[in-house]
Every structure is written in C-alpha cells, then in structure tokens.
C-alpha cells in the first residue's frame, strides 16, 4: 500500500490547525453516519455529546480514542483522514471491514477541546482518572471498553515541542509507548503484542523520518488509561504526535500519524506481530526533554553592572484568539543551555540584549527584544 498516496488522496481538508472542537467535526460525523453507525455514548460535564463511530463487521475489534486531552488535536485530524479512507472501495478497505470492527471516539473530552485545555471542565486530567473514574468522560470510555471487549486499543495524544528523539537535535515527531501493566515494567503476552505492533510501525516510519521517532517513558501509573487497559489484558498502544520542523500547526505530523495508523491496521490484518521484537522496540530512542522553541546563544547582557555573555531560550504558549490557536513566545530560561537545542537557533555574536526593561532577559516576559543596534525580534522572530 502506498501510504503517502493514501494521505494525499483522503486527507480531510476541512480540518486544519490546532483548534479542533466538537462543532468542527459534527457535520462530518453526520455525513459518515449515512453508511456507518454513529452513536452518542453520553455527555460531558458541560453536556456536550460524546460520539462513537463504528465501521466494519469483523471479529477483531479495534478501539481508538482521541482528544482525551482537549488541546491535543493532531490525532483527531488523522482519524478523519482515516475515516475518508475507510469510506473508499479499495481492496484493502473491503478486506479490513470484513476482518475488523473499528470503534472510534473522535473527541473524548469535548469541553476541554472547546476551552483548549488538557483537563475537562472539572479541571481533571482524564488520563489520571482511571482508578477513581470520577468523571463522566472517563466513565464512558471505561464502559465502552467493557462493552466492546476490544482486541486492541489505540490511545491517541499530542506531546509538547520540548521532546527530542533521544539525545539528538531531532524532534520527536511521533512517539510510541506499550504501557506497563505493573511496577516492574514486565513484559507478558499482552504487552508483547503492543511492543511488536509498535516495532512494525516504526520500521515503516524509518523510511521517512528515521531520526524523529521516540519511545515514551514506560513508568507504571495505574491512574492512566493505557496502563489500566494493558493490565486488564488488552494490548494498548499510545501514540504521541509531536513537533516536525516548522510545523506548529502539525499538518506534517498529522501525515505521519495517519501513516502509522494505516501501518498498524495492515500489520494486524497480516498477523505480522507474532515475532518477538522487544529488542527493536528498546532501540527506539527514548523521549528526552532537550528542546526549546528558540535558543539564542552568545548574547551580551548587563548583569549587576557587568557585561556577560550568556544564552537564553524562548518557549511558545498556545493561546486561543477567536477561532484559532496562536503561539506567543515567552522567555523561558537564561544561562547554560549546552544540553538543549532550539527548533530555531540564533547566534547573537555577542551583541547586547535590550528590551523595555533593560539589558537582561527575564523569565516569563514576552519575547519582544533587540540584539545589537539593528536586529529587532517580535514574538521571538527576527523582524525583517
């Protein structure tokens, strides 16, 4: 299968950017419901509907959910690209629909999606609520899990731009995890299936983004959904959509999530996850906090009436303005940044920092400043 051709052909062009809300997907879901089953599982804290979309009639049941964290929308876009593909009459799709029943929850946390927050309307992180099950959204997903009895689970998330793929200057564009089911991080038959599936996905991704694939930390947390479902005997794979160079709206990353999903389904269809691929899995570089959005090196500052040379970093914060997410840069760190990279780096060549308060970058301030006499930076970027 030509995965890149499939993406270009079936991409859902009406969805773009980072701010994906229930109102933006409901009409699309209603369109898809003409041929397939669309059900309201229940309602969020603020009484927004939480939808389940089902495709296919096969014995193998695959459960997917996205936007458990409301501000993590890249995988939701990729799901709608997948929905378009599953509407096609290609041989692969016809075979898949006979083999699998696909169960999707496109936005589990519609309140958080609207507010563009990680938490739900009660300020609870749903991915830390699978021991207490205190929230309606967590309860609905767990009830669906018990009712469906899936054979595989796909837990779809975004991760911040701070992560690199190991200790390199490559961002972790896509990261994976086969969650642990106990404190010892043991590998049983259930977790082995998740590990083997991830290894197969990564083998495909290495053809395209070989240095930009990461492995998420596998520390056990019973409060997390993936650890819980793995412990309950269902292989579960965590997908983390991360940063691609100059892709803050994550349209490029979306493509690699789509490719990953197609490859995962292909591997399951071919039953190509039987060999032990633990070594391959463990060779995937572990996610490492080693990035800022901007790093400025060799900057002259005025510190206690002395001129010093230092470095500083700027990190974007995502803020909602109208119907879109914008990125506002704030100074995040000053000093020795030898262990960090910037998605964009600037060598100040010992020119003097200056902003409206003086000659020293202050953490938490907006990134509007100058370097030397002529170089003006607005929101962290050099003004042309």
mmCIF file with all atom_site columns, C-alpha atoms in Angstrom, residues 100-251:
data_model
loop_
_atom_site.group_PDB
_atom_site.id
_atom_site.type_symbol
_atom_site.label_atom_id
_atom_site.label_alt_id
_atom_site.label_comp_id
_atom_site.label_asym_id
_atom_site.label_entity_id
_atom_site.label_seq_id
_atom_site.pdbx_PDB_ins_code
_atom_site.Cartn_x
_atom_site.Cartn_y
_atom_site.Cartn_z
_atom_site.occupancy
_atom_site.B_iso_or_equiv
_atom_site.pdbx_formal_charge
_atom_site.auth_seq_id
_atom_site.auth_comp_id
_atom_site.auth_asym_id
_atom_site.auth_atom_id
_atom_site.pdbx_PDB_model_num
ATOM 1   C CA . UNK A 1 100 ? -12.140 -5.713  11.787 1.00 0.00 ? 100 UNK A CA 1
ATOM 2   C CA . UNK A 1 101 ? -14.775 -3.756  13.596 1.00 0.00 ? 101 UNK A CA 1
ATOM 3   C CA . UNK A 1 102 ? -13.370 -0.253  14.094 1.00 0.00 ? 102 UNK A CA 1
ATOM 4   C CA . UNK A 1 103 ? -14.728 1.656   17.081 1.00 0.00 ? 103 UNK A CA 1
ATOM 5   C CA . UNK A 1 104 ? -13.728 5.330   17.305 1.00 0.00 ? 104 UNK A CA 1
ATOM 6   C CA . UNK A 1 105 ? -14.291 8.043   19.888 1.00 0.00 ? 105 UNK A CA 1
ATOM 7   C CA . UNK A 1 106 ? -13.060 11.087  17.918 1.00 0.00 ? 106 UNK A CA 1
ATOM 8   C CA . UNK A 1 107 ? -13.223 13.590  20.809 1.00 0.00 ? 107 UNK A CA 1
ATOM 9   C CA . UNK A 1 108 ? -13.489 12.110  24.284 1.00 0.00 ? 108 UNK A CA 1
ATOM 10  C CA . UNK A 1 109 ? -13.146 15.487  26.023 1.00 0.00 ? 109 UNK A CA 1
ATOM 11  C CA . UNK A 1 110 ? -15.298 17.982  24.058 1.00 0.00 ? 110 UNK A CA 1
ATOM 12  C CA . UNK A 1 111 ? -15.312 20.521  26.908 1.00 0.00 ? 111 UNK A CA 1
ATOM 13  C CA . UNK A 1 112 ? -11.524 20.563  27.049 1.00 0.00 ? 112 UNK A CA 1
ATOM 14  C CA . UNK A 1 113 ? -11.405 20.813  23.248 1.00 0.00 ? 113 UNK A CA 1
ATOM 15  C CA . UNK A 1 114 ? -13.635 23.911  23.337 1.00 0.00 ? 114 UNK A CA 1
ATOM 16  C CA . UNK A 1 115 ? -11.653 25.506  26.179 1.00 0.00 ? 115 UNK A CA 1
ATOM 17  C CA . UNK A 1 116 ? -8.362  24.312  24.653 1.00 0.00 ? 116 UNK A CA 1
ATOM 18  C CA . UNK A 1 117 ? -7.201  22.769  27.906 1.00 0.00 ? 117 UNK A CA 1
ATOM 19  C CA . UNK A 1 118 ? -5.658  19.452  28.815 1.00 0.00 ? 118 UNK A CA 1
ATOM 20  C CA . UNK A 1 119 ? -8.268  18.852  31.533 1.00 0.00 ? 119 UNK A CA 1
ATOM 21  C CA . UNK A 1 120 ? -12.039 18.505  31.330 1.00 0.00 ? 120 UNK A CA 1
ATOM 22  C CA . UNK A 1 121 ? -14.482 21.154  32.579 1.00 0.00 ? 121 UNK A CA 1
ATOM 23  C CA . UNK A 1 122 ? -13.926 19.994  36.170 1.00 0.00 ? 122 UNK A CA 1
ATOM 24  C CA . UNK A 1 123 ? -10.177 20.557  35.718 1.00 0.00 ? 123 UNK A CA 1
ATOM 25  C CA . UNK A 1 124 ? -9.488  16.835  35.939 1.00 0.00 ? 124 UNK A CA 1
ATOM 26  C CA . UNK A 1 125 ? -6.881  15.174  33.725 1.00 0.00 ? 125 UNK A CA 1
ATOM 27  C CA . UNK A 1 126 ? -8.873  12.266  32.315 1.00 0.00 ? 126 UNK A CA 1
ATOM 28  C CA . UNK A 1 127 ? -5.690  10.283  31.784 1.00 0.00 ? 127 UNK A CA 1
ATOM 29  C CA . UNK A 1 128 ? -5.142  10.299  35.544 1.00 0.00 ? 128 UNK A CA 1
ATOM 30  C CA . UNK A 1 129 ? -8.717  9.256   36.352 1.00 0.00 ? 129 UNK A CA 1
ATOM 31  C CA . UNK A 1 130 ? -8.792  5.537   35.569 1.00 0.00 ? 130 UNK A CA 1
ATOM 32  C CA . UNK A 1 131 ? -8.505  4.404   39.154 1.00 0.00 ? 131 UNK A CA 1
ATOM 33  C CA . UNK A 1 132 ? -11.189 6.666   40.588 1.00 0.00 ? 132 UNK A CA 1
ATOM 34  C CA . UNK A 1 133 ? -13.294 7.021   37.395 1.00 0.00 ? 133 UNK A CA 1
ATOM 35  C CA . UNK A 1 134 ? -14.695 10.225  38.863 1.00 0.00 ? 134 UNK A CA 1
ATOM 36  C CA . UNK A 1 135 ? -15.562 11.976  35.592 1.00 0.00 ? 135 UNK A CA 1
ATOM 37  C CA . UNK A 1 136 ? -18.356 11.252  33.094 1.00 0.00 ? 136 UNK A CA 1
ATOM 38  C CA . UNK A 1 137 ? -15.892 11.135  30.183 1.00 0.00 ? 137 UNK A CA 1
ATOM 39  C CA . UNK A 1 138 ? -13.665 8.559   31.911 1.00 0.00 ? 138 UNK A CA 1
ATOM 40  C CA . UNK A 1 139 ? -16.698 6.516   32.887 1.00 0.00 ? 139 UNK A CA 1
ATOM 41  C CA . UNK A 1 140 ? -17.989 6.470   29.297 1.00 0.00 ? 140 UNK A CA 1
ATOM 42  C CA . UNK A 1 141 ? -14.680 5.245   27.877 1.00 0.00 ? 141 UNK A CA 1
ATOM 43  C CA . UNK A 1 142 ? -14.392 2.536   30.523 1.00 0.00 ? 142 UNK A CA 1
ATOM 44  C CA . UNK A 1 143 ? -17.994 1.431   29.946 1.00 0.00 ? 143 UNK A CA 1
ATOM 45  C CA . UNK A 1 144 ? -17.320 1.270   26.202 1.00 0.00 ? 144 UNK A CA 1
ATOM 46  C CA . UNK A 1 145 ? -14.181 -0.791  26.847 1.00 0.00 ? 145 UNK A CA 1
ATOM 47  C CA . UNK A 1 146 ? -16.141 -3.271  28.970 1.00 0.00 ? 146 UNK A CA 1
ATOM 48  C CA . UNK A 1 147 ? -18.984 -3.476  26.466 1.00 0.00 ? 147 UNK A CA 1
ATOM 49  C CA . UNK A 1 148 ? -16.876 -3.798  23.307 1.00 0.00 ? 148 UNK A CA 1
ATOM 50  C CA . UNK A 1 149 ? -14.175 -6.067  24.775 1.00 0.00 ? 149 UNK A CA 1
ATOM 51  C CA . UNK A 1 150 ? -11.652 -4.829  22.190 1.00 0.00 ? 150 UNK A CA 1
ATOM 52  C CA . UNK A 1 151 ? -8.771  -6.908  20.908 1.00 0.00 ? 151 UNK A CA 1
ATOM 53  C CA . UNK A 1 152 ? -6.508  -3.826  20.584 1.00 0.00 ? 152 UNK A CA 1
ATOM 54  C CA . UNK A 1 153 ? -6.661  -0.279  21.922 1.00 0.00 ? 153 UNK A CA 1
ATOM 55  C CA . UNK A 1 154 ? -5.169  2.872   20.392 1.00 0.00 ? 154 UNK A CA 1
ATOM 56  C CA . UNK A 1 155 ? -4.684  5.776   22.798 1.00 0.00 ? 155 UNK A CA 1
ATOM 57  C CA . UNK A 1 156 ? -4.083  8.910   20.709 1.00 0.00 ? 156 UNK A CA 1
ATOM 58  C CA . UNK A 1 157 ? -2.340  12.032  22.061 1.00 0.00 ? 157 UNK A CA 1
ATOM 59  C CA . UNK A 1 158 ? -0.129  15.039  21.295 1.00 0.00 ? 158 UNK A CA 1
ATOM 60  C CA . UNK A 1 159 ? 3.144   15.831  23.033 1.00 0.00 ? 159 UNK A CA 1
ATOM 61  C CA . UNK A 1 160 ? 4.891   19.152  23.536 1.00 0.00 ? 160 UNK A CA 1
ATOM 62  C CA . UNK A 1 161 ? 7.660   20.603  21.394 1.00 0.00 ? 161 UNK A CA 1
ATOM 63  C CA . UNK A 1 162 ? 10.153  20.081  24.247 1.00 0.00 ? 162 UNK A CA 1
ATOM 64  C CA . UNK A 1 163 ? 10.799  16.436  23.364 1.00 0.00 ? 163 UNK A CA 1
ATOM 65  C CA . UNK A 1 164 ? 13.653  15.184  21.239 1.00 0.00 ? 164 UNK A CA 1
ATOM 66  C CA . UNK A 1 165 ? 14.224  11.686  19.917 1.00 0.00 ? 165 UNK A CA 1
ATOM 67  C CA . UNK A 1 166 ? 16.917  10.639  22.338 1.00 0.00 ? 166 UNK A CA 1
ATOM 68  C CA . UNK A 1 167 ? 19.873  12.935  22.991 1.00 0.00 ? 167 UNK A CA 1
ATOM 69  C CA . UNK A 1 168 ? 19.946  14.306  19.468 1.00 0.00 ? 168 UNK A CA 1
ATOM 70  C CA . UNK A 1 169 ? 18.925  17.561  17.810 1.00 0.00 ? 169 UNK A CA 1
ATOM 71  C CA . UNK A 1 170 ? 15.975  15.831  16.121 1.00 0.00 ? 170 UNK A CA 1
ATOM 72  C CA . UNK A 1 171 ? 12.463  16.474  17.424 1.00 0.00 ? 171 UNK A CA 1
ATOM 73  C CA . UNK A 1 172 ? 10.315  13.531  18.477 1.00 0.00 ? 172 UNK A CA 1
ATOM 74  C CA . UNK A 1 173 ? 7.754   13.918  15.699 1.00 0.00 ? 173 UNK A CA 1
ATOM 75  C CA . UNK A 1 174 ? 5.975   10.678  16.572 1.00 0.00 ? 174 UNK A CA 1
ATOM 76  C CA . UNK A 1 175 ? 6.478   8.737   19.788 1.00 0.00 ? 175 UNK A CA 1
ATOM 77  C CA . UNK A 1 176 ? 5.015   5.461   20.974 1.00 0.00 ? 176 UNK A CA 1
ATOM 78  C CA . UNK A 1 177 ? 4.568   3.510   24.163 1.00 0.00 ? 177 UNK A CA 1
ATOM 79  C CA . UNK A 1 178 ? 3.488   -0.003  25.077 1.00 0.00 ? 178 UNK A CA 1
ATOM 80  C CA . UNK A 1 179 ? 2.300   0.914   28.600 1.00 0.00 ? 179 UNK A CA 1
ATOM 81  C CA . UNK A 1 180 ? 3.409   -1.112  31.597 1.00 0.00 ? 180 UNK A CA 1
ATOM 82  C CA . UNK A 1 181 ? 0.885   -3.205  33.489 1.00 0.00 ? 181 UNK A CA 1
ATOM 83  C CA . UNK A 1 182 ? 2.872   -3.403  36.748 1.00 0.00 ? 182 UNK A CA 1
ATOM 84  C CA . UNK A 1 183 ? 5.559   -1.568  38.708 1.00 0.00 ? 183 UNK A CA 1
ATOM 85  C CA . UNK A 1 184 ? 8.236   -3.960  37.452 1.00 0.00 ? 184 UNK A CA 1
ATOM 86  C CA . UNK A 1 185 ? 7.521   -2.997  33.824 1.00 0.00 ? 185 UNK A CA 1
ATOM 87  C CA . UNK A 1 186 ? 7.329   -6.681  32.992 1.00 0.00 ? 186 UNK A CA 1
ATOM 88  C CA . UNK A 1 187 ? 6.543   -7.963  29.509 1.00 0.00 ? 187 UNK A CA 1
ATOM 89  C CA . UNK A 1 188 ? 3.760   -10.520 29.285 1.00 0.00 ? 188 UNK A CA 1
ATOM 90  C CA . UNK A 1 189 ? 1.947   -11.806 26.201 1.00 0.00 ? 189 UNK A CA 1
ATOM 91  C CA . UNK A 1 190 ? -0.402  -8.812  26.188 1.00 0.00 ? 190 UNK A CA 1
ATOM 92  C CA . UNK A 1 191 ? 2.267   -6.139  26.363 1.00 0.00 ? 191 UNK A CA 1
ATOM 93  C CA . UNK A 1 192 ? 4.407   -8.113  23.903 1.00 0.00 ? 192 UNK A CA 1
ATOM 94  C CA . UNK A 1 193 ? 1.721   -7.712  21.244 1.00 0.00 ? 193 UNK A CA 1
ATOM 95  C CA . UNK A 1 194 ? 1.727   -3.938  21.736 1.00 0.00 ? 194 UNK A CA 1
ATOM 96  C CA . UNK A 1 195 ? 5.537   -3.890  21.595 1.00 0.00 ? 195 UNK A CA 1
ATOM 97  C CA . UNK A 1 196 ? 5.610   -5.930  18.387 1.00 0.00 ? 196 UNK A CA 1
ATOM 98  C CA . UNK A 1 197 ? 3.000   -3.692  16.764 1.00 0.00 ? 197 UNK A CA 1
ATOM 99  C CA . UNK A 1 198 ? 4.963   -0.554  17.617 1.00 0.00 ? 198 UNK A CA 1
ATOM 100 C CA . UNK A 1 199 ? 8.182   -2.077  16.263 1.00 0.00 ? 199 UNK A CA 1
ATOM 101 C CA . UNK A 1 200 ? 6.411   -2.792  12.971 1.00 0.00 ? 200 UNK A CA 1
ATOM 102 C CA . UNK A 1 201 ? 5.027   0.752   12.733 1.00 0.00 ? 201 UNK A CA 1
ATOM 103 C CA . UNK A 1 202 ? 8.441   2.251   13.455 1.00 0.00 ? 202 UNK A CA 1
ATOM 104 C CA . UNK A 1 203 ? 10.070  0.087   10.786 1.00 0.00 ? 203 UNK A CA 1
ATOM 105 C CA . UNK A 1 204 ? 7.779   1.782   8.252  1.00 0.00 ? 204 UNK A CA 1
ATOM 106 C CA . UNK A 1 205 ? 8.251   5.310   9.640  1.00 0.00 ? 205 UNK A CA 1
ATOM 107 C CA . UNK A 1 206 ? 12.019  4.949   9.483  1.00 0.00 ? 206 UNK A CA 1
ATOM 108 C CA . UNK A 1 207 ? 11.712  5.115   5.690  1.00 0.00 ? 207 UNK A CA 1
ATOM 109 C CA . UNK A 1 208 ? 10.505  8.709   6.002  1.00 0.00 ? 208 UNK A CA 1
ATOM 110 C CA . UNK A 1 209 ? 11.508  10.290  9.338  1.00 0.00 ? 209 UNK A CA 1
ATOM 111 C CA . UNK A 1 210 ? 14.268  7.935   10.580 1.00 0.00 ? 210 UNK A CA 1
ATOM 112 C CA . UNK A 1 211 ? 15.743  10.211  13.248 1.00 0.00 ? 211 UNK A CA 1
ATOM 113 C CA . UNK A 1 212 ? 12.459  11.660  14.535 1.00 0.00 ? 212 UNK A CA 1
ATOM 114 C CA . UNK A 1 213 ? 10.764  8.721   16.259 1.00 0.00 ? 213 UNK A CA 1
ATOM 115 C CA . UNK A 1 214 ? 10.699  8.405   20.024 1.00 0.00 ? 214 UNK A CA 1
ATOM 116 C CA . UNK A 1 215 ? 9.703   5.999   22.779 1.00 0.00 ? 215 UNK A CA 1
ATOM 117 C CA . UNK A 1 216 ? 7.749   7.381   25.709 1.00 0.00 ? 216 UNK A CA 1
ATOM 118 C CA . UNK A 1 217 ? 8.709   6.628   29.306 1.00 0.00 ? 217 UNK A CA 1
ATOM 119 C CA . UNK A 1 218 ? 7.090   3.377   30.469 1.00 0.00 ? 218 UNK A CA 1
ATOM 120 C CA . UNK A 1 219 ? 6.862   4.084   34.192 1.00 0.00 ? 219 UNK A CA 1
ATOM 121 C CA . UNK A 1 220 ? 3.742   2.387   35.564 1.00 0.00 ? 220 UNK A CA 1
ATOM 122 C CA . UNK A 1 221 ? 0.793   4.547   36.616 1.00 0.00 ? 221 UNK A CA 1
ATOM 123 C CA . UNK A 1 222 ? -2.430  2.741   37.484 1.00 0.00 ? 222 UNK A CA 1
ATOM 124 C CA . UNK A 1 223 ? -4.319  6.034   37.141 1.00 0.00 ? 223 UNK A CA 1
ATOM 125 C CA . UNK A 1 224 ? -3.581  6.121   33.394 1.00 0.00 ? 224 UNK A CA 1
ATOM 126 C CA . UNK A 1 225 ? -5.911  4.580   30.853 1.00 0.00 ? 225 UNK A CA 1
ATOM 127 C CA . UNK A 1 226 ? -3.222  2.746   28.870 1.00 0.00 ? 226 UNK A CA 1
ATOM 128 C CA . UNK A 1 227 ? -1.719  1.100   31.942 1.00 0.00 ? 227 UNK A CA 1
ATOM 129 C CA . UNK A 1 228 ? -5.218  0.146   33.099 1.00 0.00 ? 228 UNK A CA 1
ATOM 130 C CA . UNK A 1 229 ? -6.321  -1.434  29.827 1.00 0.00 ? 229 UNK A CA 1
ATOM 131 C CA . UNK A 1 230 ? -2.988  -3.229  29.441 1.00 0.00 ? 230 UNK A CA 1
ATOM 132 C CA . UNK A 1 231 ? -3.399  -4.564  32.984 1.00 0.00 ? 231 UNK A CA 1
ATOM 133 C CA . UNK A 1 232 ? -6.908  -5.745  32.078 1.00 0.00 ? 232 UNK A CA 1
ATOM 134 C CA . UNK A 1 233 ? -5.480  -7.884  29.293 1.00 0.00 ? 233 UNK A CA 1
ATOM 135 C CA . UNK A 1 234 ? -5.906  -5.788  26.138 1.00 0.00 ? 234 UNK A CA 1
ATOM 136 C CA . UNK A 1 235 ? -2.815  -4.757  24.115 1.00 0.00 ? 235 UNK A CA 1
ATOM 137 C CA . UNK A 1 236 ? -2.753  -0.955  24.129 1.00 0.00 ? 236 UNK A CA 1
ATOM 138 C CA . UNK A 1 237 ? -0.564  1.386   22.094 1.00 0.00 ? 237 UNK A CA 1
ATOM 139 C CA . UNK A 1 238 ? -0.009  5.033   22.965 1.00 0.00 ? 238 UNK A CA 1
ATOM 140 C CA . UNK A 1 239 ? 0.555   7.389   20.019 1.00 0.00 ? 239 UNK A CA 1
ATOM 141 C CA . UNK A 1 240 ? 2.103   10.808  20.687 1.00 0.00 ? 240 UNK A CA 1
ATOM 142 C CA . UNK A 1 241 ? 2.009   13.383  17.880 1.00 0.00 ? 241 UNK A CA 1
ATOM 143 C CA . UNK A 1 242 ? 4.953   15.749  18.298 1.00 0.00 ? 242 UNK A CA 1
ATOM 144 C CA . UNK A 1 243 ? 6.825   18.507  16.524 1.00 0.00 ? 243 UNK A CA 1
ATOM 145 C CA . UNK A 1 244 ? 8.071   18.461  12.942 1.00 0.00 ? 244 UNK A CA 1
ATOM 146 C CA . UNK A 1 245 ? 10.397  21.222  11.761 1.00 0.00 ? 245 UNK A CA 1
ATOM 147 C CA . UNK A 1 246 ? 8.444   24.497  11.243 1.00 0.00 ? 246 UNK A CA 1
ATOM 148 C CA . UNK A 1 247 ? 5.131   22.646  11.670 1.00 0.00 ? 247 UNK A CA 1
ATOM 149 C CA . UNK A 1 248 ? 3.496   24.273  14.672 1.00 0.00 ? 248 UNK A CA 1
ATOM 150 C CA . UNK A 1 249 ? 0.034   23.560  13.255 1.00 0.00 ? 249 UNK A CA 1
ATOM 151 C CA . UNK A 1 250 ? 1.049   19.901  12.945 1.00 0.00 ? 250 UNK A CA 1
ATOM 152 C CA . UNK A 1 251 ? -0.127  19.265  9.414  1.00 0.00 ? 251 UNK A CA 1
#
